[in-house]
Amino acid sequence: MQRLEALAQEASELAMGRVIPIASAAEEEVGRIMQICNACRYCEGFCAVFPAMTRRLTFEPADVHYLANLCHNCGACLHACQYAPPHEFAVNVPQAMAKVRATTYSDYAWPAGFGKLYRNNGVTVAMALAGGLALFLVLAMVLKGGLFHAPLAGDFYAIFPHNLLAGMFVPVFLFAVLALGIGVARFWREVAPGSASGAAIAETTQDVLRLKYLDGGHGLGCNNEDDAFTLWRRRFHHFTFYGFMLCFAATSLATAYHYFFGWEAPYDYTSLPVLLGTVGGIGLLIGPAGLLWLNLKRHPEHGDAAQKPMDRAFIVLLFMVSLTGLALLAGRETGAMGLLLAVHLGVVMAFFLTMPYGKFGHGFYRSAALLKWAIEKRQPNPVGVGSES
């Protein structure tokens, strides 16, 4: 034990002495901690971060960003660590990694200035944007004839013509995809993963769909407000992820109905687009509500307090997209359909506009990091020590 502490102390002093070239304070802290963890290796079997760490003796900024996005902030290593605060080494892997992930979103954002604006003002920016867009659409309805109307049998296009909606939303959606794609591509080029084999892609896909690393490394789940394990964070992530995917599938199918088969909305309640959207919408109520509940209760040492506005803005926006969508479905046969439609469209557009610069992007960056790990673990270990799983 004394030998281990001596090695850890030496590693800490090396890192604090800036032997490792790290660009920012957040990256420097991860580099310092990884040097200590490399001397200890007690958590080597917890998740992909620690075996990936053992393949390195120094930690360049690209390595730090890669490891930070491998981390799923489950909290297991914090509670297992003998060097965690209040120890003088102050090893807090989840918190240090969370701060670097925020740097990742900001540094790789395109256009560059947008990421910082959203991260610093999360809920306020998201809600103000959603409210402003919804108000704009409501005012357009007032100028057209009023907020309430005779029931239109769910015909949305009687309120806002199809071509108008397509002209508003397609450019916003394409911009969001482009901005997020450029950011992830920049990250991918920097981490220099090498060629992806079919086996690596298959493993990554399975890990992403299962949310493998939200099981705490032992299948019992994450830590949240204390050192007790819980699977609820993983479950609520599943509700959110698959709820979103079902809603996306519903929208894609409705688009195919319209353009390829000439079947125009509204669709019956028993139609596939409506059924997929309803089930997905319910998932997007349960998942974000649960994640917000866990976020409010979470131990402050488990993450970066400065990111709470970004995290909560993403959760609230997802919840509001689902809530307004289900309200619109329930009220589409009434005279309030136009008002419900305007509010829903405003929230959806706000979600798309903020999508590349908030917590939504973490899924793509983590997927890219997991793919790099799947590629890397199949390559010769340049250090030659440590185990991999």
mmCIF file of C-alpha atoms in Angstrom:
data_model
loop_
_atom_site.group_PDB
_atom_site.id
_atom_site.type_symbol
_atom_site.label_atom_id
_atom_site.label_comp_id
_atom_site.label_asym_id
_atom_site.label_seq_id
_atom_site.Cartn_x
_atom_site.Cartn_y
_atom_site.Cartn_z
ATOM 1 C CA MET A 1 0.000 0.000 0.000
ATOM 2 C CA GLN A 2 2.810 2.425 0.803
ATOM 3 C CA ARG A 3 4.405 1.655 -2.546
ATOM 4 C CA LEU A 4 1.131 2.329 -4.311
ATOM 5 C CA GLU A 5 0.654 5.633 -2.525
ATOM 6 C CA ALA A 6 4.208 6.632 -3.382
ATOM 7 C CA LEU A 7 3.605 5.880 -7.069
ATOM 8 C CA ALA A 8 0.346 7.793 -7.020
ATOM 9 C CA GLN A 9 1.998 10.750 -5.298
ATOM 10 C CA GLU A 10 4.784 10.754 -7.868
ATOM 11 C CA ALA A 11 2.276 10.629 -10.709
ATOM 12 C CA SER A 12 0.302 13.472 -9.162
ATOM 13 C CA GLU A 13 3.416 15.622 -8.799
ATOM 14 C CA LEU A 14 4.424 14.940 -12.394
ATOM 15 C CA ALA A 15 1.013 15.962 -13.646
ATOM 16 C CA MET A 16 0.885 19.053 -11.446
ATOM 17 C CA GLY A 17 4.334 19.946 -12.717
ATOM 18 C CA ARG A 18 2.889 20.140 -16.249
ATOM 19 C CA VAL A 19 5.155 17.427 -17.639
ATOM 20 C CA ILE A 20 2.107 16.382 -19.685
ATOM 21 C CA PRO A 21 1.095 19.011 -22.274
ATOM 22 C CA ILE A 22 -2.552 19.761 -21.467
ATOM 23 C CA ALA A 23 -4.358 22.741 -22.991
ATOM 24 C CA SER A 24 -6.945 23.746 -20.391
ATOM 25 C CA ALA A 25 -7.499 23.518 -16.649
ATOM 26 C CA ALA A 26 -10.224 20.880 -17.101
ATOM 27 C CA GLU A 27 -7.981 18.780 -19.351
ATOM 28 C CA GLU A 28 -5.065 19.216 -16.978
ATOM 29 C CA GLU A 29 -7.149 17.902 -14.094
ATOM 30 C CA VAL A 30 -8.161 14.795 -16.043
ATOM 31 C CA GLY A 31 -4.507 14.233 -16.953
ATOM 32 C CA ARG A 32 -3.502 14.506 -13.284
ATOM 33 C CA ILE A 33 -6.206 12.099 -12.175
ATOM 34 C CA MET A 34 -5.463 9.588 -14.920
ATOM 35 C CA GLN A 35 -1.821 9.465 -13.841
ATOM 36 C CA ILE A 36 -2.947 8.554 -10.321
ATOM 37 C CA CYS A 37 -5.471 6.018 -11.604
ATOM 38 C CA ASN A 38 -2.793 4.483 -13.827
ATOM 39 C CA ALA A 39 -0.692 3.864 -10.724
ATOM 40 C CA CYS A 40 -3.597 2.360 -8.793
ATOM 41 C CA ARG A 41 -5.820 0.519 -11.336
ATOM 42 C CA TYR A 42 -8.326 -0.636 -8.729
ATOM 43 C CA CYS A 43 -11.193 0.406 -11.040
ATOM 44 C CA GLU A 44 -9.748 -1.220 -14.155
ATOM 45 C CA GLY A 45 -12.751 -3.518 -14.656
ATOM 46 C CA PHE A 46 -15.453 -0.911 -14.032
ATOM 47 C CA CYS A 47 -15.939 0.494 -17.543
ATOM 48 C CA ALA A 48 -14.129 1.183 -20.804
ATOM 49 C CA VAL A 49 -12.390 4.307 -19.445
ATOM 50 C CA PHE A 50 -9.895 2.464 -17.266
ATOM 51 C CA PRO A 51 -8.652 -0.226 -19.690
ATOM 52 C CA ALA A 52 -8.370 2.502 -22.336
ATOM 53 C CA MET A 53 -6.380 4.554 -19.818
ATOM 54 C CA THR A 54 -3.892 1.708 -19.282
ATOM 55 C CA ARG A 55 -2.913 1.882 -22.961
ATOM 56 C CA ARG A 56 -1.394 5.319 -22.305
ATOM 57 C CA LEU A 57 1.450 6.654 -20.195
ATOM 58 C CA THR A 58 0.751 10.321 -20.972
ATOM 59 C CA PHE A 59 -2.504 12.067 -21.787
ATOM 60 C CA GLU A 60 -2.609 14.536 -24.634
ATOM 61 C CA PRO A 61 -5.730 16.729 -25.077
ATOM 62 C CA ALA A 62 -7.116 14.342 -27.695
ATOM 63 C CA ASP A 63 -6.712 11.419 -25.277
ATOM 64 C CA VAL A 64 -8.436 13.376 -22.526
ATOM 65 C CA HIS A 65 -11.442 14.211 -24.732
ATOM 66 C CA TYR A 66 -11.668 10.596 -25.844
ATOM 67 C CA LEU A 67 -11.615 9.231 -22.284
ATOM 68 C CA ALA A 68 -14.055 11.889 -21.076
ATOM 69 C CA ASN A 69 -16.598 10.838 -23.679
ATOM 70 C CA LEU A 70 -16.098 7.166 -22.850
ATOM 71 C CA CYS A 71 -17.186 8.020 -19.297
ATOM 72 C CA HIS A 72 -20.931 7.582 -18.696
ATOM 73 C CA ASN A 73 -20.812 9.274 -15.262
ATOM 74 C CA CYS A 74 -22.139 6.221 -13.447
ATOM 75 C CA GLY A 75 -20.350 7.254 -10.242
ATOM 76 C CA ALA A 76 -19.074 3.771 -9.342
ATOM 77 C CA CYS A 77 -15.387 4.716 -9.427
ATOM 78 C CA LEU A 78 -15.944 7.721 -7.155
ATOM 79 C CA HIS A 79 -17.419 5.607 -4.370
ATOM 80 C CA ALA A 80 -14.823 2.855 -4.795
ATOM 81 C CA CYS A 81 -11.805 5.174 -4.825
ATOM 82 C CA GLN A 82 -9.611 5.397 -1.727
ATOM 83 C CA TYR A 83 -8.148 8.651 -3.049
ATOM 84 C CA ALA A 84 -11.501 10.431 -3.545
ATOM 85 C CA PRO A 85 -12.200 13.653 -1.622
ATOM 86 C CA PRO A 86 -11.468 14.451 1.153
ATOM 87 C CA HIS A 87 -8.180 12.614 0.436
ATOM 88 C CA GLU A 88 -5.406 15.027 -0.529
ATOM 89 C CA PHE A 89 -5.207 13.510 -4.042
ATOM 90 C CA ALA A 90 -8.860 14.577 -4.564
ATOM 91 C CA VAL A 91 -9.521 11.989 -7.289
ATOM 92 C CA ASN A 92 -13.000 12.548 -8.710
ATOM 93 C CA VAL A 93 -13.150 10.919 -12.127
ATOM 94 C CA PRO A 94 -16.860 11.565 -12.899
ATOM 95 C CA GLN A 95 -16.648 15.266 -12.101
ATOM 96 C CA ALA A 96 -13.379 15.838 -13.965
ATOM 97 C CA MET A 97 -14.645 13.941 -17.015
ATOM 98 C CA ALA A 98 -17.924 15.873 -17.000
ATOM 99 C CA LYS A 99 -16.064 19.188 -17.147
ATOM 100 C CA VAL A 100 -14.029 18.025 -20.135
ATOM 101 C CA ARG A 101 -17.165 16.819 -21.936
ATOM 102 C CA ALA A 102 -18.532 20.354 -21.677
ATOM 103 C CA THR A 103 -15.283 21.541 -23.250
ATOM 104 C CA THR A 104 -15.737 18.956 -26.002
ATOM 105 C CA TYR A 105 -19.192 20.247 -26.906
ATOM 106 C CA SER A 106 -17.928 23.827 -26.927
ATOM 107 C CA ASP A 107 -14.598 23.268 -28.693
ATOM 108 C CA TYR A 108 -16.013 21.174 -31.528
ATOM 109 C CA ALA A 109 -19.257 23.127 -31.977
ATOM 110 C CA TRP A 110 -20.040 24.622 -35.380
ATOM 111 C CA PRO A 111 -20.432 27.576 -35.656
ATOM 112 C CA ALA A 112 -18.033 27.936 -32.766
ATOM 113 C CA GLY A 113 -19.754 30.592 -30.624
ATOM 114 C CA PHE A 114 -23.114 28.870 -30.320
ATOM 115 C CA GLY A 115 -22.051 26.132 -27.894
ATOM 116 C CA LYS A 116 -20.943 28.498 -25.136
ATOM 117 C CA LEU A 117 -24.122 30.580 -25.366
ATOM 118 C CA TYR A 118 -26.392 27.587 -24.859
ATOM 119 C CA ARG A 119 -24.274 25.891 -22.189
ATOM 120 C CA ASN A 120 -24.162 28.974 -19.995
ATOM 121 C CA ASN A 121 -27.873 29.745 -20.175
ATOM 122 C CA GLY A 122 -29.438 26.333 -20.760
ATOM 123 C CA VAL A 123 -33.026 26.330 -19.513
ATOM 124 C CA THR A 124 -33.494 30.076 -20.040
ATOM 125 C CA VAL A 125 -32.327 30.013 -23.650
ATOM 126 C CA ALA A 126 -34.279 26.857 -24.494
ATOM 127 C CA MET A 127 -37.556 28.026 -22.966
ATOM 128 C CA ALA A 128 -37.226 31.572 -24.287
ATOM 129 C CA LEU A 129 -36.563 30.231 -27.779
ATOM 130 C CA ALA A 130 -39.471 27.778 -27.612
ATOM 131 C CA GLY A 131 -41.800 30.429 -26.230
ATOM 132 C CA GLY A 132 -40.711 33.018 -28.788
ATOM 133 C CA LEU A 133 -41.205 30.687 -31.736
ATOM 134 C CA ALA A 134 -44.573 29.520 -30.420
ATOM 135 C CA LEU A 135 -45.640 33.144 -29.900
ATOM 136 C CA PHE A 136 -44.625 33.982 -33.466
ATOM 137 C CA LEU A 137 -46.819 31.175 -34.801
ATOM 138 C CA VAL A 138 -49.704 32.161 -32.509
ATOM 139 C CA LEU A 139 -49.513 35.745 -33.768
ATOM 140 C CA ALA A 140 -49.564 34.449 -37.331
ATOM 141 C CA MET A 141 -52.789 32.605 -36.481
ATOM 142 C CA VAL A 142 -54.306 35.739 -34.922
ATOM 143 C CA LEU A 143 -53.563 37.718 -38.061
ATOM 144 C CA LYS A 144 -55.079 34.946 -40.139
ATOM 145 C CA GLY A 145 -58.353 34.854 -38.213
ATOM 146 C CA GLY A 146 -58.036 33.908 -34.539
ATOM 147 C CA LEU A 147 -56.707 31.430 -32.023
ATOM 148 C CA PHE A 148 -59.794 29.241 -32.027
ATOM 149 C CA HIS A 149 -61.684 27.875 -34.999
ATOM 150 C CA ALA A 150 -64.348 25.431 -35.993
ATOM 151 C CA PRO A 151 -63.194 21.813 -35.610
ATOM 152 C CA LEU A 152 -61.175 20.797 -38.669
ATOM 153 C CA ALA A 153 -61.114 16.999 -38.171
ATOM 154 C CA GLY A 154 -57.409 17.081 -37.364
ATOM 155 C CA ASP A 155 -56.404 18.784 -40.624
ATOM 156 C CA PHE A 156 -53.190 20.556 -39.565
ATOM 157 C CA TYR A 157 -52.613 21.886 -43.048
ATOM 158 C CA ALA A 158 -55.759 23.988 -42.824
ATOM 159 C CA ILE A 159 -53.890 26.017 -40.204
ATOM 160 C CA PHE A 160 -50.360 25.942 -41.621
ATOM 161 C CA PRO A 161 -50.007 24.668 -45.210
ATOM 162 C CA HIS A 162 -47.733 21.664 -45.720
ATOM 163 C CA ASN A 163 -45.259 23.547 -47.917
ATOM 164 C CA LEU A 164 -44.962 26.296 -45.300
ATOM 165 C CA LEU A 165 -44.177 23.772 -42.569
ATOM 166 C CA ALA A 166 -41.687 21.955 -44.778
ATOM 167 C CA GLY A 167 -40.039 25.270 -45.679
ATOM 168 C CA MET A 168 -39.684 26.157 -41.992
ATOM 169 C CA PHE A 169 -38.548 22.852 -40.551
ATOM 170 C CA VAL A 170 -36.479 21.161 -43.244
ATOM 171 C CA PRO A 171 -33.750 23.873 -43.263
ATOM 172 C CA VAL A 172 -33.649 23.902 -39.444
ATOM 173 C CA PHE A 173 -33.384 20.111 -39.293
ATOM 174 C CA LEU A 174 -30.686 20.005 -41.982
ATOM 175 C CA PHE A 175 -28.734 22.743 -40.203
ATOM 176 C CA ALA A 176 -28.898 20.788 -36.928
ATOM 177 C CA VAL A 177 -27.699 17.609 -38.639
ATOM 178 C CA LEU A 178 -24.904 19.493 -40.424
ATOM 179 C CA ALA A 179 -23.723 21.312 -37.288
ATOM 180 C CA LEU A 180 -23.753 18.167 -35.177
ATOM 181 C CA GLY A 181 -22.108 16.137 -37.942
ATOM 182 C CA ILE A 182 -19.265 18.646 -38.328
ATOM 183 C CA GLY A 183 -18.657 18.679 -34.565
ATOM 184 C CA VAL A 184 -18.503 14.892 -34.267
ATOM 185 C CA ALA A 185 -16.343 14.639 -37.410
ATOM 186 C CA ARG A 186 -13.830 17.071 -35.874
ATOM 187 C CA PHE A 187 -13.754 15.007 -32.698
ATOM 188 C CA TRP A 188 -13.329 11.780 -34.696
ATOM 189 C CA ARG A 189 -10.393 13.137 -36.683
ATOM 190 C CA GLU A 190 -8.607 14.305 -33.533
ATOM 191 C CA VAL A 191 -8.855 10.984 -31.694
ATOM 192 C CA ALA A 192 -7.459 9.195 -34.802
ATOM 193 C CA PRO A 193 -9.109 5.826 -34.208
ATOM 194 C CA GLY A 194 -7.924 3.845 -37.224
ATOM 195 C CA SER A 195 -10.058 1.611 -39.424
ATOM 196 C CA ALA A 196 -13.294 0.168 -38.074
ATOM 197 C CA SER A 197 -13.893 -3.544 -38.610
ATOM 198 C CA GLY A 198 -17.327 -5.106 -38.808
ATOM 199 C CA ALA A 199 -16.793 -6.672 -35.385
ATOM 200 C CA ALA A 200 -15.923 -3.293 -33.843
ATOM 201 C CA ILE A 201 -19.014 -1.653 -35.362
ATOM 202 C CA ALA A 202 -21.250 -4.512 -34.182
ATOM 203 C CA GLU A 203 -19.857 -4.324 -30.640
ATOM 204 C CA THR A 204 -20.315 -0.555 -30.511
ATOM 205 C CA THR A 205 -23.881 -0.789 -31.784
ATOM 206 C CA GLN A 206 -24.725 -3.354 -29.129
ATOM 207 C CA ASP A 207 -23.114 -1.284 -26.365
ATOM 208 C CA VAL A 208 -24.994 1.848 -27.460
ATOM 209 C CA LEU A 209 -28.395 0.164 -27.766
ATOM 210 C CA ARG A 210 -28.006 -1.603 -24.410
ATOM 211 C CA LEU A 211 -26.499 1.446 -22.654
ATOM 212 C CA LYS A 212 -23.965 -1.036 -21.351
ATOM 213 C CA TYR A 213 -21.902 1.340 -19.256
ATOM 214 C CA LEU A 214 -24.843 2.609 -17.225
ATOM 215 C CA ASP A 215 -24.806 -0.653 -15.286
ATOM 216 C CA GLY A 216 -21.972 0.505 -12.999
ATOM 217 C CA GLY A 217 -19.555 -2.129 -14.299
ATOM 218 C CA HIS A 218 -21.232 -4.906 -12.308
ATOM 219 C CA GLY A 219 -24.816 -4.936 -13.536
ATOM 220 C CA LEU A 220 -26.280 -3.343 -10.398
ATOM 221 C CA GLY A 221 -26.562 0.152 -11.856
ATOM 222 C CA CYS A 222 -25.252 3.650 -11.193
ATOM 223 C CA ASN A 223 -24.805 5.605 -7.991
ATOM 224 C CA ASN A 224 -26.961 8.681 -7.728
ATOM 225 C CA GLU A 225 -27.457 10.546 -4.448
ATOM 226 C CA ASP A 226 -25.313 8.146 -2.388
ATOM 227 C CA ASP A 227 -23.284 4.940 -2.692
ATOM 228 C CA ALA A 228 -26.384 2.743 -3.216
ATOM 229 C CA PHE A 229 -26.673 1.216 -6.688
ATOM 230 C CA THR A 230 -29.744 1.857 -8.813
ATOM 231 C CA LEU A 231 -30.741 0.878 -12.353
ATOM 232 C CA TRP A 232 -33.250 3.702 -12.676
ATOM 233 C CA ARG A 233 -30.843 6.002 -14.497
ATOM 234 C CA ARG A 234 -30.327 3.317 -17.133
ATOM 235 C CA ARG A 235 -34.068 2.619 -17.371
ATOM 236 C CA PHE A 236 -34.992 6.278 -17.757
ATOM 237 C CA HIS A 237 -32.319 6.641 -20.441
ATOM 238 C CA HIS A 238 -33.900 3.688 -22.256
ATOM 239 C CA PHE A 239 -37.352 5.294 -22.073
ATOM 240 C CA THR A 240 -35.879 8.532 -23.432
ATOM 241 C CA PHE A 241 -33.742 6.991 -26.176
ATOM 242 C CA TYR A 242 -36.311 4.554 -27.518
ATOM 243 C CA GLY A 243 -39.140 7.057 -27.071
ATOM 244 C CA PHE A 244 -37.233 9.521 -29.232
ATOM 245 C CA MET A 245 -36.454 6.853 -31.822
ATOM 246 C CA LEU A 246 -40.129 5.822 -32.035
ATOM 247 C CA CYS A 247 -41.180 9.455 -32.522
ATOM 248 C CA PHE A 248 -38.519 9.861 -35.208
ATOM 249 C CA ALA A 249 -39.771 6.668 -36.875
ATOM 250 C CA ALA A 250 -43.342 8.001 -36.770
ATOM 251 C CA THR A 251 -42.293 11.263 -38.433
ATOM 252 C CA SER A 252 -40.220 9.436 -41.055
ATOM 253 C CA LEU A 253 -43.087 7.064 -41.846
ATOM 254 C CA ALA A 254 -45.570 9.931 -42.131
ATOM 255 C CA THR A 255 -43.155 11.655 -44.530
ATOM 256 C CA ALA A 256 -42.998 8.488 -46.647
ATOM 257 C CA TYR A 257 -46.805 8.251 -46.605
ATOM 258 C CA HIS A 258 -47.095 11.831 -47.861
ATOM 259 C CA TYR A 259 -44.421 11.885 -50.555
ATOM 260 C CA PHE A 260 -44.293 8.294 -51.794
ATOM 261 C CA PHE A 261 -47.903 7.128 -51.404
ATOM 262 C CA GLY A 262 -49.765 10.415 -51.554
ATOM 263 C CA TRP A 263 -51.505 9.720 -48.210
ATOM 264 C CA GLU A 264 -51.931 13.068 -46.496
ATOM 265 C CA ALA A 265 -52.442 13.724 -42.782
ATOM 266 C CA PRO A 266 -54.423 13.480 -40.597
ATOM 267 C CA TYR A 267 -53.946 9.762 -40.061
ATOM 268 C CA ASP A 268 -56.283 7.557 -38.047
ATOM 269 C CA TYR A 269 -55.558 6.961 -34.388
ATOM 270 C CA THR A 270 -54.914 3.304 -35.241
ATOM 271 C CA SER A 271 -52.477 4.101 -38.098
ATOM 272 C CA LEU A 272 -48.846 3.129 -37.697
ATOM 273 C CA PRO A 273 -47.437 6.698 -37.574
ATOM 274 C CA VAL A 274 -49.900 7.679 -34.842
ATOM 275 C CA LEU A 275 -49.333 4.502 -32.834
ATOM 276 C CA LEU A 276 -45.541 4.862 -33.044
ATOM 277 C CA GLY A 277 -45.748 8.527 -32.103
ATOM 278 C CA THR A 278 -48.079 7.858 -29.176
ATOM 279 C CA VAL A 279 -45.934 5.094 -27.677
ATOM 280 C CA GLY A 280 -42.776 7.122 -28.293
ATOM 281 C CA GLY A 281 -44.387 10.221 -26.778
ATOM 282 C CA ILE A 282 -45.282 8.345 -23.614
ATOM 283 C CA GLY A 283 -41.687 7.134 -23.396
ATOM 284 C CA LEU A 284 -40.532 10.739 -23.800
ATOM 285 C CA LEU A 285 -42.688 11.734 -20.854
ATOM 286 C CA ILE A 286 -41.525 8.957 -18.540
ATOM 287 C CA GLY A 287 -37.812 9.090 -19.441
ATOM 288 C CA PRO A 288 -37.137 12.846 -19.152
ATOM 289 C CA ALA A 289 -39.335 13.174 -16.049
ATOM 290 C CA GLY A 290 -37.355 10.406 -14.383
ATOM 291 C CA LEU A 291 -34.006 11.825 -15.464
ATOM 292 C CA LEU A 292 -34.946 15.258 -14.139
ATOM 293 C CA TRP A 293 -35.967 13.688 -10.816
ATOM 294 C CA LEU A 294 -32.624 11.881 -10.590
ATOM 295 C CA ASN A 295 -30.743 15.014 -11.659
ATOM 296 C CA LEU A 296 -32.321 17.047 -8.873
ATOM 297 C CA LYS A 297 -31.378 14.400 -6.298
ATOM 298 C CA ARG A 298 -27.887 13.600 -7.600
ATOM 299 C CA HIS A 299 -24.871 13.908 -5.324
ATOM 300 C CA PRO A 300 -22.960 17.112 -6.185
ATOM 301 C CA GLU A 301 -19.657 15.221 -6.458
ATOM 302 C CA HIS A 302 -21.003 13.075 -9.322
ATOM 303 C CA GLY A 303 -20.931 15.721 -12.020
ATOM 304 C CA ASP A 304 -20.240 19.293 -12.996
ATOM 305 C CA ALA A 305 -22.624 21.739 -11.339
ATOM 306 C CA ALA A 306 -21.979 24.260 -14.121
ATOM 307 C CA GLN A 307 -23.591 21.869 -16.620
ATOM 308 C CA LYS A 308 -26.895 21.533 -14.794
ATOM 309 C CA PRO A 309 -28.555 24.271 -16.901
ATOM 310 C CA MET A 310 -27.562 22.444 -20.100
ATOM 311 C CA ASP A 311 -28.617 19.059 -18.751
ATOM 312 C CA ARG A 312 -31.957 20.274 -17.474
ATOM 313 C CA ALA A 313 -32.707 22.322 -20.590
ATOM 314 C CA PHE A 314 -32.311 19.200 -22.706
ATOM 315 C CA ILE A 315 -34.524 17.169 -20.373
ATOM 316 C CA VAL A 316 -37.213 19.865 -20.172
ATOM 317 C CA LEU A 317 -37.252 20.416 -23.943
ATOM 318 C CA LEU A 318 -37.644 16.699 -24.622
ATOM 319 C CA PHE A 319 -40.473 16.521 -22.082
ATOM 320 C CA MET A 320 -42.189 19.565 -23.599
ATOM 321 C CA VAL A 321 -41.879 18.179 -27.142
ATOM 322 C CA SER A 322 -43.697 15.056 -26.013
ATOM 323 C CA LEU A 323 -46.241 16.812 -23.793
ATOM 324 C CA THR A 324 -47.282 19.327 -26.455
ATOM 325 C CA GLY A 325 -47.337 16.602 -29.113
ATOM 326 C CA LEU A 326 -49.641 14.351 -27.093
ATOM 327 C CA ALA A 327 -51.824 17.349 -26.200
ATOM 328 C CA LEU A 328 -52.104 18.152 -29.898
ATOM 329 C CA LEU A 329 -53.079 14.561 -30.672
ATOM 330 C CA ALA A 330 -55.726 14.615 -27.939
ATOM 331 C CA GLY A 331 -57.126 17.989 -29.061
ATOM 332 C CA ARG A 332 -56.860 17.712 -32.829
ATOM 333 C CA GLU A 333 -60.615 17.293 -33.225
ATOM 334 C CA THR A 334 -61.356 20.482 -31.261
ATOM 335 C CA GLY A 335 -61.345 24.188 -32.011
ATOM 336 C CA ALA A 336 -58.108 24.566 -29.998
ATOM 337 C CA MET A 337 -56.086 22.504 -32.488
ATOM 338 C CA GLY A 338 -54.471 25.568 -34.071
ATOM 339 C CA LEU A 339 -53.230 26.916 -30.752
ATOM 340 C CA LEU A 340 -51.951 23.486 -29.696
ATOM 341 C CA LEU A 341 -50.239 23.091 -33.061
ATOM 342 C CA ALA A 342 -48.497 26.483 -32.801
ATOM 343 C CA VAL A 343 -47.166 25.701 -29.322
ATOM 344 C CA HIS A 344 -45.957 22.233 -30.365
ATOM 345 C CA LEU A 345 -44.232 23.520 -33.492
ATOM 346 C CA GLY A 346 -42.472 26.251 -31.496
ATOM 347 C CA VAL A 347 -41.114 23.743 -28.995
ATOM 348 C CA VAL A 348 -40.021 21.315 -31.728
ATOM 349 C CA MET A 349 -38.195 24.043 -33.651
ATOM 350 C CA ALA A 350 -36.444 25.205 -30.470
ATOM 351 C CA PHE A 351 -35.328 21.622 -29.865
ATOM 352 C CA PHE A 352 -33.860 21.326 -33.362
ATOM 353 C CA LEU A 353 -32.097 24.701 -33.161
ATOM 354 C CA THR A 354 -30.415 23.868 -29.842
ATOM 355 C CA MET A 355 -29.812 20.177 -30.633
ATOM 356 C CA PRO A 356 -26.162 20.475 -31.792
ATOM 357 C CA TYR A 357 -25.114 22.654 -28.840
ATOM 358 C CA GLY A 358 -26.577 20.883 -25.843
ATOM 359 C CA LYS A 359 -26.819 17.534 -24.141
ATOM 360 C CA PHE A 360 -28.341 15.856 -27.208
ATOM 361 C CA GLY A 361 -24.879 15.734 -28.767
ATOM 362 C CA HIS A 362 -23.460 13.636 -25.924
ATOM 363 C CA GLY A 363 -24.980 10.494 -27.414
ATOM 364 C CA PHE A 364 -23.099 10.984 -30.676
ATOM 365 C CA TYR A 365 -19.784 11.858 -29.034
ATOM 366 C CA ARG A 366 -20.051 8.880 -26.686
ATOM 367 C CA SER A 367 -20.932 6.579 -29.572
ATOM 368 C CA ALA A 368 -17.847 7.800 -31.451
ATOM 369 C CA ALA A 369 -15.689 7.237 -28.354
ATOM 370 C CA LEU A 370 -17.116 3.733 -27.896
ATOM 371 C CA LEU A 371 -16.327 2.927 -31.530
ATOM 372 C CA LYS A 372 -12.758 4.150 -31.040
ATOM 373 C CA TRP A 373 -12.475 1.884 -27.999
ATOM 374 C CA ALA A 374 -13.830 -1.099 -29.953
ATOM 375 C CA ILE A 375 -11.208 -0.404 -32.645
ATOM 376 C CA GLU A 376 -8.391 0.306 -30.208
ATOM 377 C CA LYS A 377 -8.854 -2.808 -28.068
ATOM 378 C CA ARG A 378 -8.335 -4.948 -31.174
ATOM 379 C CA GLN A 379 -4.950 -3.342 -31.817
ATOM 380 C CA PRO A 380 -1.655 -4.240 -30.079
ATOM 381 C CA ASN A 381 -1.301 -2.584 -26.702
ATOM 382 C CA PRO A 382 1.531 -0.036 -27.013
ATOM 383 C CA VAL A 383 2.145 -0.189 -23.248
ATOM 384 C CA GLY A 384 1.790 -3.933 -22.827
ATOM 385 C CA VAL A 385 0.163 -3.932 -19.370
ATOM 386 C CA GLY A 386 -3.378 -3.886 -18.048
ATOM 387 C CA SER A 387 -6.455 -5.920 -18.896
ATOM 388 C CA GLU A 388 -9.156 -5.101 -21.414
ATOM 389 C CA SER A 389 -12.844 -5.959 -21.562
#
